Coordinates of N, CA and C in Angstrom, one line a residue:
Chain A
X1 N -5.7 4.8 14.9 CA -5.1 6.1 14.6 C -3.9 6.0 13.7
X2 N -4.0 6.6 12.5 CA -2.9 6.4 11.5 C -1.8 7.4 11.8
X3 N -0.6 7.0 11.4 CA 0.6 7.8 11.7 C 0.5 9.1 10.8
X4 N 0.1 8.9 9.6 CA -0.1 10.0 8.7 C -1.6 10.5 8.8
X5 N -1.8 11.8 8.8 CA -3.2 12.3 9.0 C -3.7 12.9 7.7
X6 N -4.9 12.4 7.3 CA -5.6 12.9 6.2 C -7.0 13.2 6.6
X7 N -7.6 14.2 5.9 CA -9.1 14.5 6.2 C -9.9 13.3 5.7
X8 N -10.9 12.9 6.5 CA -11.7 11.7 6.1 C -12.5 11.9 4.8
X9 N -12.8 13.1 4.5 CA -13.6 13.4 3.3 C -13.2 14.7 2.6
X10 N -13.5 14.7 1.3 CA -13.3 15.9 0.5 C -14.4 15.9 -0.6
X11 N -14.7 17.0 -1.1 CA -15.6 17.0 -2.2 C -15.4 18.2 -3.1
X12 N -15.9 18.1 -4.3 CA -15.8 19.1 -5.3 C -16.8 18.9 -6.4
X13 N -17.0 19.9 -7.3 CA -17.9 19.8 -8.4 C -17.0 19.5 -9.7
X14 N -17.6 19.0 -10.7 CA -16.9 18.7 -11.9 C -16.2 20.0 -12.5
X15 N -14.9 19.8 -12.8 CA -14.1 20.9 -13.3 C -13.4 21.6 -12.3
X16 N -13.7 21.4 -11.0 CA -13.1 22.1 -9.9 C -11.7 21.5 -9.6
X17 N -10.9 22.3 -8.8 CA -9.7 21.8 -8.3 C -9.8 21.5 -6.9
X18 N -9.4 20.3 -6.5 CA -9.5 19.9 -5.0 C -8.1 19.5 -4.6
X19 N -7.8 19.7 -3.3 CA -6.6 19.2 -2.7 C -6.9 18.4 -1.5
X20 N -6.0 17.4 -1.3 CA -6.1 16.5 -0.2 C -4.8 16.5 0.6
X21 N -4.8 16.8 1.9 CA -3.6 17.0 2.6 C -3.2 15.7 3.3
X22 N -1.9 15.6 3.7 CA -1.4 14.5 4.4 C -0.3 15.0 5.3
X23 N -0.6 14.9 6.6 CA 0.3 15.5 7.6 C 1.1 14.4 8.4
X24 N 2.4 14.6 8.5 CA 3.2 13.6 9.2 C 4.2 14.2 10.1
X25 N 5.4 13.7 10.2 CA 6.4 14.1 11.1 C 7.8 14.1 10.4
X26 N 8.8 14.5 11.2 CA 10.1 14.5 10.7 C 10.7 13.1 10.4
X27 N 10.1 12.1 11.0 CA 10.6 10.7 10.8 C 10.0 10.1 9.6
X28 N 8.9 10.6 9.0 CA 8.3 10.0 7.8 C 8.3 11.0 6.7
X29 N 7.3 11.8 6.5 CA 7.3 12.8 5.4 C 8.5 13.7 5.4
X30 N 8.9 14.1 6.6 CA 10.0 15.1 6.7 C 11.3 14.6 6.1
X31 N 11.5 13.3 6.0 CA 12.8 12.8 5.6 C 12.7 11.7 4.5
X32 N 11.5 11.5 4.0 CA 11.3 10.4 3.0 C 10.3 10.8 1.9
X33 N 10.3 10.1 0.9 CA 9.4 10.3 -0.2 C 7.9 10.0 0.2
X34 N 7.0 10.8 -0.4 CA 5.6 10.5 -0.2 C 5.0 9.9 -1.4
X35 N 4.0 9.0 -1.2 CA 3.4 8.3 -2.3 C 1.9 8.5 -2.1
X36 N 1.1 8.5 -3.2 CA -0.3 8.6 -3.2 C -0.9 7.5 -4.0
X37 N -2.1 7.0 -3.4 CA -2.8 5.9 -4.1 C -4.2 6.2 -4.2
X38 N -4.8 5.7 -5.3 CA -6.2 5.8 -5.6 C -6.8 4.5 -5.5
X39 N -7.9 4.3 -4.7 CA -8.6 3.0 -4.6 C -10.1 3.2 -5.0
X40 N -10.4 2.7 -6.2 CA -11.8 2.7 -6.6 C -12.5 1.6 -5.8
X41 N -13.8 1.7 -5.6 CA -14.6 0.7 -4.9 C -14.4 -0.7 -5.4
X42 N -14.1 -1.6 -4.5 CA -14.0 -3.0 -4.9 C -12.7 -3.4 -5.7
X43 N -11.8 -2.5 -5.8 CA -10.6 -2.8 -6.5 C -9.3 -2.6 -5.7
X44 N -8.2 -3.1 -6.2 CA -6.9 -2.9 -5.5 C -6.5 -1.4 -5.7
X45 N -5.7 -0.9 -4.7 CA -5.2 0.4 -4.9 C -4.3 0.6 -6.1
X46 N -4.2 1.8 -6.6 CA -3.4 2.1 -7.8 C -2.4 3.2 -7.4
X47 N -1.1 3.1 -7.7 CA -0.2 4.1 -7.5 C -0.5 5.3 -8.4
X48 N -0.6 6.5 -7.7 CA -1.0 7.7 -8.4 C 0.2 8.7 -8.5
X49 N 0.9 8.8 -7.4 CA 2.1 9.7 -7.4 C 3.2 9.0 -6.6
X50 N 4.4 9.0 -7.1 CA 5.5 8.5 -6.4 C 6.6 9.5 -6.3
X51 N 7.5 9.3 -5.3 CA 8.6 10.3 -5.1 C 8.1 11.7 -5.0
X52 N 7.1 11.9 -4.2 CA 6.5 13.2 -3.9 C 5.7 13.8 -5.0
X53 N 6.2 13.8 -6.2 CA 5.5 14.5 -7.3 C 5.6 13.9 -8.7
X54 N 6.0 12.6 -8.8 CA 6.1 12.0 -10.1 C 4.9 11.1 -10.4
X55 N 4.5 11.2 -11.6 CA 3.3 10.4 -12.0 C 3.8 9.2 -12.8
X56 N 3.3 8.0 -12.5 CA 3.5 6.8 -13.3 C 2.9 7.0 -14.7
X57 N 3.4 6.3 -15.6 CA 2.9 6.3 -16.9 C 1.4 6.0 -16.9
X58 N 0.6 6.8 -17.6 CA -0.8 6.5 -17.7 C -1.6 7.3 -16.7
X59 N -1.0 7.9 -15.7 CA -1.8 8.8 -14.8 C -1.9 10.2 -15.4
X60 N -3.1 10.7 -15.5 CA -3.3 12.0 -16.2 C -2.6 13.1 -15.4
X61 N -2.2 14.1 -16.1 CA -1.5 15.2 -15.5 C -2.4 16.1 -14.7
X62 N -3.7 15.7 -14.6 CA -4.6 16.4 -13.7 C -4.3 16.2 -12.2
X63 N -3.5 15.1 -12.0 CA -3.1 14.7 -10.7 C -1.7 15.2 -10.5
X64 N -1.5 15.8 -9.3 CA -0.2 16.3 -9.0 C 0.1 16.2 -7.5
X65 N 1.3 16.0 -7.1 CA 1.7 15.9 -5.7 C 2.8 16.9 -5.4
X66 N 2.7 17.3 -4.1 CA 3.7 18.3 -3.6 C 4.0 17.9 -2.1
X67 N 5.2 18.4 -1.7 CA 5.6 18.2 -0.3 C 6.3 19.4 0.2
X68 N 6.0 19.7 1.5 CA 6.7 20.8 2.1 C 6.9 20.5 3.6
X69 N 8.1 20.4 4.0 CA 8.3 20.0 5.4 C 7.8 18.7 5.8
X70 N 6.9 18.6 6.7 CA 6.3 17.4 7.2 C 4.9 17.2 6.7
X71 N 4.5 17.9 5.6 CA 3.2 17.7 5.0 C 3.3 17.6 3.5
X72 N 2.3 16.9 3.0 CA 2.2 16.7 1.6 C 0.8 16.9 1.1
X73 N 0.6 17.1 -0.2 CA -0.7 17.4 -0.7 C -0.9 16.7 -2.1
X74 N -2.1 16.2 -2.4 CA -2.4 15.7 -3.7 C -3.5 16.7 -4.2
X75 N -3.2 17.2 -5.4 CA -4.1 18.1 -6.1 C -4.7 17.4 -7.3
X76 N -6.0 17.6 -7.5 CA -6.7 17.0 -8.6 C -7.4 18.2 -9.3
X77 N -7.0 18.5 -10.5 CA -7.6 19.6 -11.3 C -8.6 19.1 -12.3
X78 N -9.5 19.9 -12.7 CA -10.5 19.5 -13.7 C -11.2 18.2 -13.3
X79 N -11.7 18.3 -12.1 CA -12.4 17.2 -11.4 C -13.4 16.5 -12.3
X80 N -13.4 15.2 -12.3 CA -14.3 14.4 -13.1 C -15.0 13.4 -12.2
X81 N -16.2 12.9 -12.7 CA -17.0 12.0 -11.9 C -16.2 10.7 -11.6
X82 N -15.3 10.3 -12.5 CA -14.6 9.1 -12.3 C -13.5 9.2 -11.2
X83 N -13.2 10.4 -10.8 CA -12.2 10.6 -9.7 C -12.8 10.3 -8.3
X84 N -14.1 10.1 -8.3 CA -14.7 9.7 -7.0 C -14.1 8.4 -6.5
X85 N -13.4 8.5 -5.4 CA -12.6 7.3 -5.0 C -12.1 7.6 -3.6
X86 N -11.4 6.6 -3.0 CA -10.6 6.8 -1.8 C -9.2 7.1 -2.2
X87 N -8.5 8.0 -1.4 CA -7.1 8.4 -1.7 C -6.3 8.2 -0.4
X88 N -5.1 7.6 -0.6 CA -4.3 7.4 0.6 C -2.9 7.9 0.3
X89 N -2.3 8.5 1.3 CA -0.9 8.8 1.3 C 0.0 7.8 2.0
X90 N 1.2 7.7 1.7 CA 2.1 6.7 2.4 C 3.5 7.3 2.4
X91 N 4.3 6.8 3.3 CA 5.8 7.2 3.4 C 6.5 6.2 4.3
X92 N 7.8 6.1 4.1 CA 8.6 5.3 5.0 C 8.8 6.0 6.3
X93 N 8.7 5.4 7.4 CA 9.0 6.0 8.7 C 10.3 5.5 9.3
X94 N 11.2 6.4 9.5 CA 12.6 5.9 10.0 C 12.5 5.4 11.4
X95 N 11.6 6.0 12.2 CA 11.5 5.5 13.6 C 10.9 4.2 13.7
X96 N 9.9 3.9 12.9 CA 9.2 2.6 13.0 C 9.8 1.6 12.1
X97 N 10.7 2.0 11.2 CA 11.3 1.1 10.2 C 10.3 0.4 9.4
X98 N 9.3 1.1 9.0 CA 8.2 0.5 8.2 C 7.5 1.6 7.4
X99 N 6.6 1.1 6.5 CA 5.8 2.0 5.7 C 4.5 2.4 6.5
X100 N 4.2 3.7 6.5 CA 3.0 4.1 7.2 C 2.0 4.7 6.1
X101 N 0.8 4.5 6.3 CA -0.3 5.1 5.5 C -1.1 6.1 6.2
X102 N -1.7 7.0 5.5 CA -2.7 7.9 6.0 C -4.0 7.1 6.1
X103 N -5.0 7.6 6.9 CA -6.2 6.9 7.1 C -7.1 6.9 5.9
X104 N -6.8 7.7 4.9 CA -7.6 7.7 3.6 C -8.6 8.9 3.6
X105 N -8.8 9.4 2.4 CA -9.7 10.4 2.2 C -10.7 10.0 1.1
X106 N -12.0 10.1 1.4 CA -13.0 9.7 0.5 C -13.4 11.0 -0.3
X107 N -13.2 11.0 -1.6 CA -13.5 12.1 -2.4 C -14.8 11.9 -3.1
X108 N -15.7 12.9 -2.9 CA -17.0 12.8 -3.6 C -17.1 13.9 -4.6
X109 N -17.5 13.6 -5.8 CA -17.8 14.5 -6.9 C -19.2 14.9 -6.9
X110 N -19.6 16.1 -6.5 CA -21.0 16.5 -6.4 C -21.7 16.7 -7.7
Chain B
X1 N 3.8 -8.5 -19.4 CA 2.9 -7.9 -18.5 C 3.2 -8.3 -17.0
X2 N 3.3 -7.3 -16.2 CA 3.6 -7.5 -14.8 C 2.3 -8.1 -14.1
X3 N 2.5 -9.2 -13.4 CA 1.4 -9.8 -12.6 C 1.9 -10.3 -11.3
X4 N 1.1 -10.0 -10.3 CA 1.3 -10.6 -9.0 C 0.0 -11.3 -8.5
X5 N 0.0 -12.5 -8.1 CA -1.2 -13.3 -7.9 C -1.1 -14.0 -6.5
X6 N -2.0 -13.5 -5.6 CA -2.0 -14.1 -4.2 C -2.8 -15.3 -4.2
X7 N -2.5 -16.2 -3.2 CA -3.3 -17.3 -2.9 C -3.0 -17.7 -1.4
X8 N -3.9 -18.6 -0.9 CA -3.7 -19.1 0.4 C -4.6 -18.5 1.5
X9 N -5.4 -17.6 1.1 CA -6.3 -17.0 2.1 C -7.5 -18.0 2.4
X10 N -8.2 -17.7 3.4 CA -9.3 -18.5 3.8 C -9.8 -18.3 5.2
X11 N -10.6 -19.2 5.7 CA -11.1 -19.1 7.1 C -10.2 -19.9 8.0
X12 N -9.8 -19.2 9.1 CA -9.0 -19.8 10.1 C -9.5 -19.4 11.5
X13 N -9.3 -20.3 12.5 CA -9.8 -20.0 13.8 C -8.8 -19.1 14.5
X14 N -9.2 -18.4 15.5 CA -8.3 -17.6 16.3 C -7.2 -18.5 16.9
X15 N -6.0 -18.0 16.8 CA -4.8 -18.7 17.3 C -4.2 -19.6 16.2
X16 N -4.9 -19.7 15.1 CA -4.4 -20.6 14.0 C -3.3 -19.9 13.1
X17 N -2.9 -20.7 12.1 CA -1.9 -20.2 11.2 C -2.3 -20.3 9.8
X18 N -1.6 -19.5 8.9 CA -1.9 -19.5 7.5 C -0.7 -19.1 6.8
X19 N -0.5 -19.6 5.6 CA 0.6 -19.1 4.8 C 0.1 -18.6 3.5
X20 N 0.4 -17.4 3.2 CA 0.0 -16.7 1.9 C 1.1 -16.8 0.9
X21 N 0.8 -17.0 -0.3 CA 1.8 -17.0 -1.4 C 1.4 -16.0 -2.4
X22 N 2.5 -15.5 -3.1 CA 2.3 -14.6 -4.2 C 3.2 -14.9 -5.4
X23 N 2.6 -15.3 -6.5 CA 3.3 -15.7 -7.6 C 3.5 -14.5 -8.5
X24 N 4.8 -14.2 -8.9 CA 5.1 -13.0 -9.6 C 5.5 -13.3 -11.0
X25 N 5.2 -12.5 -12.0 CA 5.7 -12.7 -13.4 C 5.8 -11.3 -14.1
X26 N 6.6 -11.3 -15.2 CA 6.6 -10.1 -16.0 C 7.6 -9.1 -15.6
X27 N 8.4 -9.4 -14.6 CA 9.5 -8.4 -14.2 C 10.6 -9.2 -13.5
X28 N 11.7 -8.5 -13.2 CA 12.8 -9.2 -12.6 C 12.5 -9.3 -11.1
X29 N 12.0 -10.4 -10.7 CA 11.6 -10.6 -9.3 C 12.7 -10.4 -8.3
X30 N 13.8 -11.0 -8.6 CA 14.9 -11.0 -7.6 C 15.5 -9.6 -7.4
X31 N 15.2 -8.7 -8.3 CA 15.7 -7.3 -8.2 C 14.7 -6.4 -7.7
X32 N 13.6 -6.9 -7.2 CA 12.5 -6.1 -6.7 C 12.1 -6.4 -5.3
X33 N 12.1 -5.3 -4.5 CA 11.6 -5.5 -3.1 C 10.1 -5.7 -3.2
X34 N 9.5 -6.4 -2.3 CA 8.1 -6.7 -2.2 C 7.5 -6.5 -0.9
X35 N 6.3 -6.2 -0.8 CA 5.6 -6.0 0.5 C 4.2 -6.6 0.5
X36 N 3.7 -6.9 1.7 CA 2.4 -7.3 1.9 C 1.6 -6.1 2.6
X37 N 0.5 -5.7 2.0 CA -0.4 -4.7 2.6 C -1.7 -5.2 2.8
X38 N -2.4 -4.9 3.9 CA -3.7 -5.5 4.2 C -4.7 -4.4 4.3
X39 N -6.0 -4.8 4.2 CA -7.1 -3.9 4.4 C -8.2 -4.6 5.0
X40 N -8.5 -4.2 6.3 CA -9.7 -4.8 7.0 C -11.0 -4.3 6.3
X41 N -12.0 -5.0 6.5 CA -13.3 -4.7 5.9 C -13.7 -3.2 6.2
X42 N -13.9 -2.4 5.2 CA -14.4 -1.0 5.5 C -13.3 -0.1 6.0
X43 N -12.1 -0.6 6.1 CA -11.0 0.2 6.7 C -10.0 0.6 5.7
X44 N -9.0 1.3 6.2 CA -7.9 1.8 5.3 C -6.8 0.8 5.1
X45 N -5.8 1.2 4.4 CA -4.6 0.4 4.1 C -3.6 0.3 5.2
X46 N -3.1 -0.9 5.4 CA -2.1 -1.1 6.5 C -0.9 -1.9 5.9
X47 N 0.3 -1.4 5.9 CA 1.4 -2.1 5.5 C 1.7 -3.2 6.6
X48 N 2.0 -4.4 6.1 CA 2.3 -5.5 7.0 C 3.8 -5.9 7.1
X49 N 4.4 -6.0 5.9 CA 5.8 -6.5 5.9 C 6.4 -6.2 4.6
X50 N 7.7 -6.1 4.6 CA 8.4 -5.9 3.3 C 9.7 -6.7 3.3
X51 N 10.2 -7.0 2.1 CA 11.4 -7.8 2.0 C 12.2 -7.3 0.8
X52 N 13.5 -7.2 1.0 CA 14.4 -6.8 -0.1 C 14.4 -7.8 -1.2
X53 N 14.9 -7.4 -2.4 CA 15.0 -8.3 -3.5 C 15.8 -9.6 -3.2
X54 N 16.9 -9.5 -2.5 CA 17.7 -10.6 -2.2 C 17.2 -11.4 -1.1
X55 N 16.3 -10.8 -0.3 CA 15.7 -11.5 0.9 C 16.5 -11.3 2.2
X56 N 17.6 -10.5 2.0 CA 18.5 -10.3 3.2 C 17.9 -9.4 4.2
X57 N 17.0 -8.5 3.8 CA 16.4 -7.5 4.7 C 14.9 -7.7 4.7
X58 N 14.4 -7.7 6.0 CA 13.0 -7.9 6.2 C 12.5 -6.8 7.2
X59 N 11.3 -6.4 7.0 CA 10.7 -5.4 7.9 C 9.3 -5.7 8.2
X60 N 8.8 -5.4 9.4 CA 7.5 -5.7 9.9 C 6.8 -4.6 10.6
X61 N 5.5 -4.5 10.4 CA 4.7 -3.6 11.2 C 4.6 -4.0 12.6
X62 N 4.6 -3.1 13.5 CA 4.5 -3.5 14.9 C 3.3 -4.3 15.2
X63 N 2.2 -4.1 14.5 CA 1.0 -4.8 14.8 C 1.1 -6.3 14.5
X64 N 2.0 -6.7 13.7 CA 2.1 -8.1 13.4 C 3.5 -8.7 13.7
X65 N 4.4 -7.9 14.2 CA 5.8 -8.3 14.5 C 5.8 -9.5 15.5
X66 N 6.5 -10.5 15.2 CA 6.6 -11.7 16.1 C 5.6 -12.7 15.7
X67 N 4.6 -12.4 14.9 CA 3.5 -13.3 14.5 C 3.6 -13.6 13.0
X68 N 4.3 -12.9 12.3 CA 4.4 -13.1 10.8 C 5.9 -13.2 10.4
X69 N 6.1 -13.9 9.4 CA 7.4 -14.0 8.7 C 7.3 -13.9 7.2
X70 N 8.0 -13.0 6.7 CA 8.0 -12.8 5.2 C 9.2 -13.5 4.6
X71 N 9.0 -14.1 3.5 CA 10.2 -14.8 2.9 C 9.9 -14.8 1.4
X72 N 10.9 -15.2 0.6 CA 10.8 -15.3 -0.8 C 11.7 -16.4 -1.4
X73 N 11.2 -16.9 -2.5 CA 12.0 -17.9 -3.2 C 12.2 -17.3 -4.6
X74 N 13.4 -16.8 -4.8 CA 13.7 -16.1 -6.1 C 13.8 -17.1 -7.3
X75 N 14.0 -18.4 -6.9 CA 14.1 -19.4 -8.0 C 12.7 -19.7 -8.5
X76 N 11.7 -19.4 -7.7 CA 10.3 -19.7 -8.1 C 9.5 -18.4 -8.3
X77 N 10.1 -17.2 -8.2 CA 9.5 -15.9 -8.3 C 8.2 -15.9 -7.4
X78 N 8.4 -16.3 -6.2 CA 7.3 -16.4 -5.3 C 7.6 -15.7 -3.9
X79 N 6.6 -15.0 -3.4 CA 6.7 -14.3 -2.1 C 5.8 -15.0 -1.2
X80 N 6.1 -15.1 0.1 CA 5.3 -15.7 1.1 C 5.1 -14.9 2.3
X81 N 4.0 -15.2 3.0 CA 3.8 -14.5 4.3 C 3.2 -15.6 5.2
X82 N 4.0 -16.0 6.2 CA 3.6 -17.0 7.2 C 3.0 -16.2 8.4
X83 N 1.8 -16.5 8.7 CA 1.1 -15.8 9.8 C 0.7 -16.8 10.8
X84 N 1.1 -16.5 12.1 CA 0.8 -17.4 13.2 C 0.0 -16.6 14.3
X85 N -0.6 -17.3 15.2 CA -1.3 -16.7 16.3 C -2.3 -15.7 15.8
X86 N -3.0 -16.1 14.8 CA -3.9 -15.1 14.2 C -5.1 -14.7 15.1
X87 N -5.4 -13.4 15.0 CA -6.5 -12.8 15.9 C -7.6 -12.4 15.0
X88 N -8.8 -12.2 15.6 CA -10.0 -11.8 14.9 C -9.7 -10.5 14.1
X89 N -8.9 -9.6 14.7 CA -8.6 -8.3 14.0 C -7.6 -8.4 12.9
X90 N -7.1 -9.6 12.6 CA -6.2 -9.8 11.5 C -7.1 -10.1 10.2
X91 N -8.4 -10.2 10.4 CA -9.3 -10.4 9.2 C -9.1 -9.2 8.3
X92 N -8.8 -9.5 7.0 CA -8.5 -8.5 6.1 C -8.3 -9.1 4.7
X93 N -8.3 -8.3 3.7 CA -7.8 -8.6 2.4 C -6.3 -8.3 2.4
X94 N -5.5 -9.3 2.1 CA -4.0 -9.2 2.0 C -3.6 -9.0 0.6
X95 N -2.9 -7.9 0.3 CA -2.4 -7.6 -1.0 C -0.9 -7.9 -1.1
X96 N -0.5 -8.5 -2.2 CA 1.0 -8.6 -2.5 C 1.3 -7.4 -3.4
X97 N 2.4 -6.8 -3.1 CA 2.8 -5.6 -3.9 C 4.2 -5.6 -4.3
X98 N 4.5 -5.0 -5.5 CA 5.8 -4.9 -5.9 C 6.3 -3.4 -5.7
X99 N 7.5 -3.3 -5.2 CA 8.0 -1.9 -4.9 C 8.5 -1.2 -6.2
X100 N 8.1 0.1 -6.3 CA 8.6 0.9 -7.3 C 10.0 1.5 -6.9
X101 N 11.0 1.3 -7.7 CA 12.3 1.9 -7.4 C 12.9 1.3 -6.2
X102 N 13.8 2.2 -5.6 CA 14.6 1.7 -4.5 C 14.1 2.2 -3.1
X103 N 13.0 3.0 -3.1 CA 12.6 3.6 -1.8 C 11.3 2.9 -1.4
X104 N 11.3 2.5 -0.1 CA 10.1 1.9 0.4 C 8.9 2.8 0.4
X105 N 7.7 2.3 0.1 CA 6.5 3.1 0.2 C 5.8 3.2 -1.1
X106 N 6.5 3.0 -2.2 CA 5.8 3.1 -3.5 C 5.6 1.7 -4.1
X107 N 4.4 1.4 -4.2 CA 4.0 0.0 -4.6 C 3.3 0.2 -6.0
X108 N 4.0 -0.2 -7.1 CA 3.5 0.1 -8.4 C 2.6 -1.0 -9.0
X109 N 2.7 -2.2 -8.4 CA 1.8 -3.3 -8.9 C 1.2 -4.0 -7.6
X110 N -0.1 -4.2 -7.7 CA -0.8 -4.9 -6.7 C -1.5 -6.1 -7.2
X111 N -1.6 -7.1 -6.4 CA -2.4 -8.3 -6.8 C -3.9 -7.9 -6.5
X112 N -4.7 -8.9 -6.8 CA -6.2 -8.7 -6.5 C -6.5 -8.9 -5.1
X113 N -5.6 -9.4 -4.3 CA -5.8 -9.6 -2.9 C -6.4 -11.0 -2.5
X114 N -6.1 -11.5 -1.4 CA -6.6 -12.7 -0.9 C -7.2 -12.5 0.5
X115 N -8.4 -12.9 0.7 CA -9.2 -12.6 1.9 C -8.8 -13.6 3.0
X116 N -8.4 -13.1 4.2 CA -8.1 -13.9 5.4 C -9.2 -13.6 6.4
X117 N -10.0 -14.6 6.8 CA -11.0 -14.4 7.8 C -10.7 -15.2 9.0
X118 N -10.5 -14.5 10.1 CA -10.2 -15.2 11.4 C -11.4 -15.2 12.3
X119 N -12.0 -16.3 12.5 CA -13.3 -16.4 13.2 C -13.5 -17.8 13.7
X120 N -14.1 -17.9 14.9 CA -14.5 -19.2 15.4 C -15.8 -19.7 15.0

C-alpha cells in the first residue's frame, strides 16, 4: 500500500487530454513539492515534472503538473502513442522523513 | 555529460550481505544529494535511502532501516549502499539517483540499475 494514491490505470485516444491524480496528506503533498516520473518499459524512470509544475529541459510542454492542498495532478495534452508508459508521483514526507512514491499509473493510448 | 553507474548487484542468499556502488561523473558530486530507489519485478518504485552532499545527513525508508547503510566518498565521486540481512522481498533493481535541487524527491538523473536477487 503506497503512501501516495494513484489510479492504477488511465487511457485516452491520440490527441486527447488525460489527467492522472495523486492523493496524499498534509505531511507529504500538503507541505512539500510534488514530482512526476515517466517510466517506459524496460528503462529507468525519467523526471517529468519537478517542484509541482516545472518541466526539466527537453520535456515537451504537453506535460504539465499542478497541486492543490493534499492532491496533485499530471496532465498530458495532445496525447501521442509514445506517451504510453507508467507514471509515478513522489514527494517528501515529513512524518516518515523519507521520500514516498505513488503506486504508479499505467497509461494506455487507445 | 552526467552519468551515474551502479555496480555490485547479484545473487545472494537470504540473510546475506551485498554492497552496491554508484560511480558518478559530469556534475559536482559533493554538492549533490543522492538517493537509492528500488523496483521489485513488476512493481512500483520505492525510495530506499538518501544522503546529503556532505554525507552528514542520511535518511532511510522504514522497510530497510537498520539493515542498510548509505555512504559516499566524495574524493572518489562514489555512492554506496551496504545491505545486510537481506530478505527475499529485497529482490529488486536498485537505481542510483542524483537529486535535483535542494528538495528531496526530485531525481533528475538515474543509473541503468543493478539487479539484486535474494534467493536460496
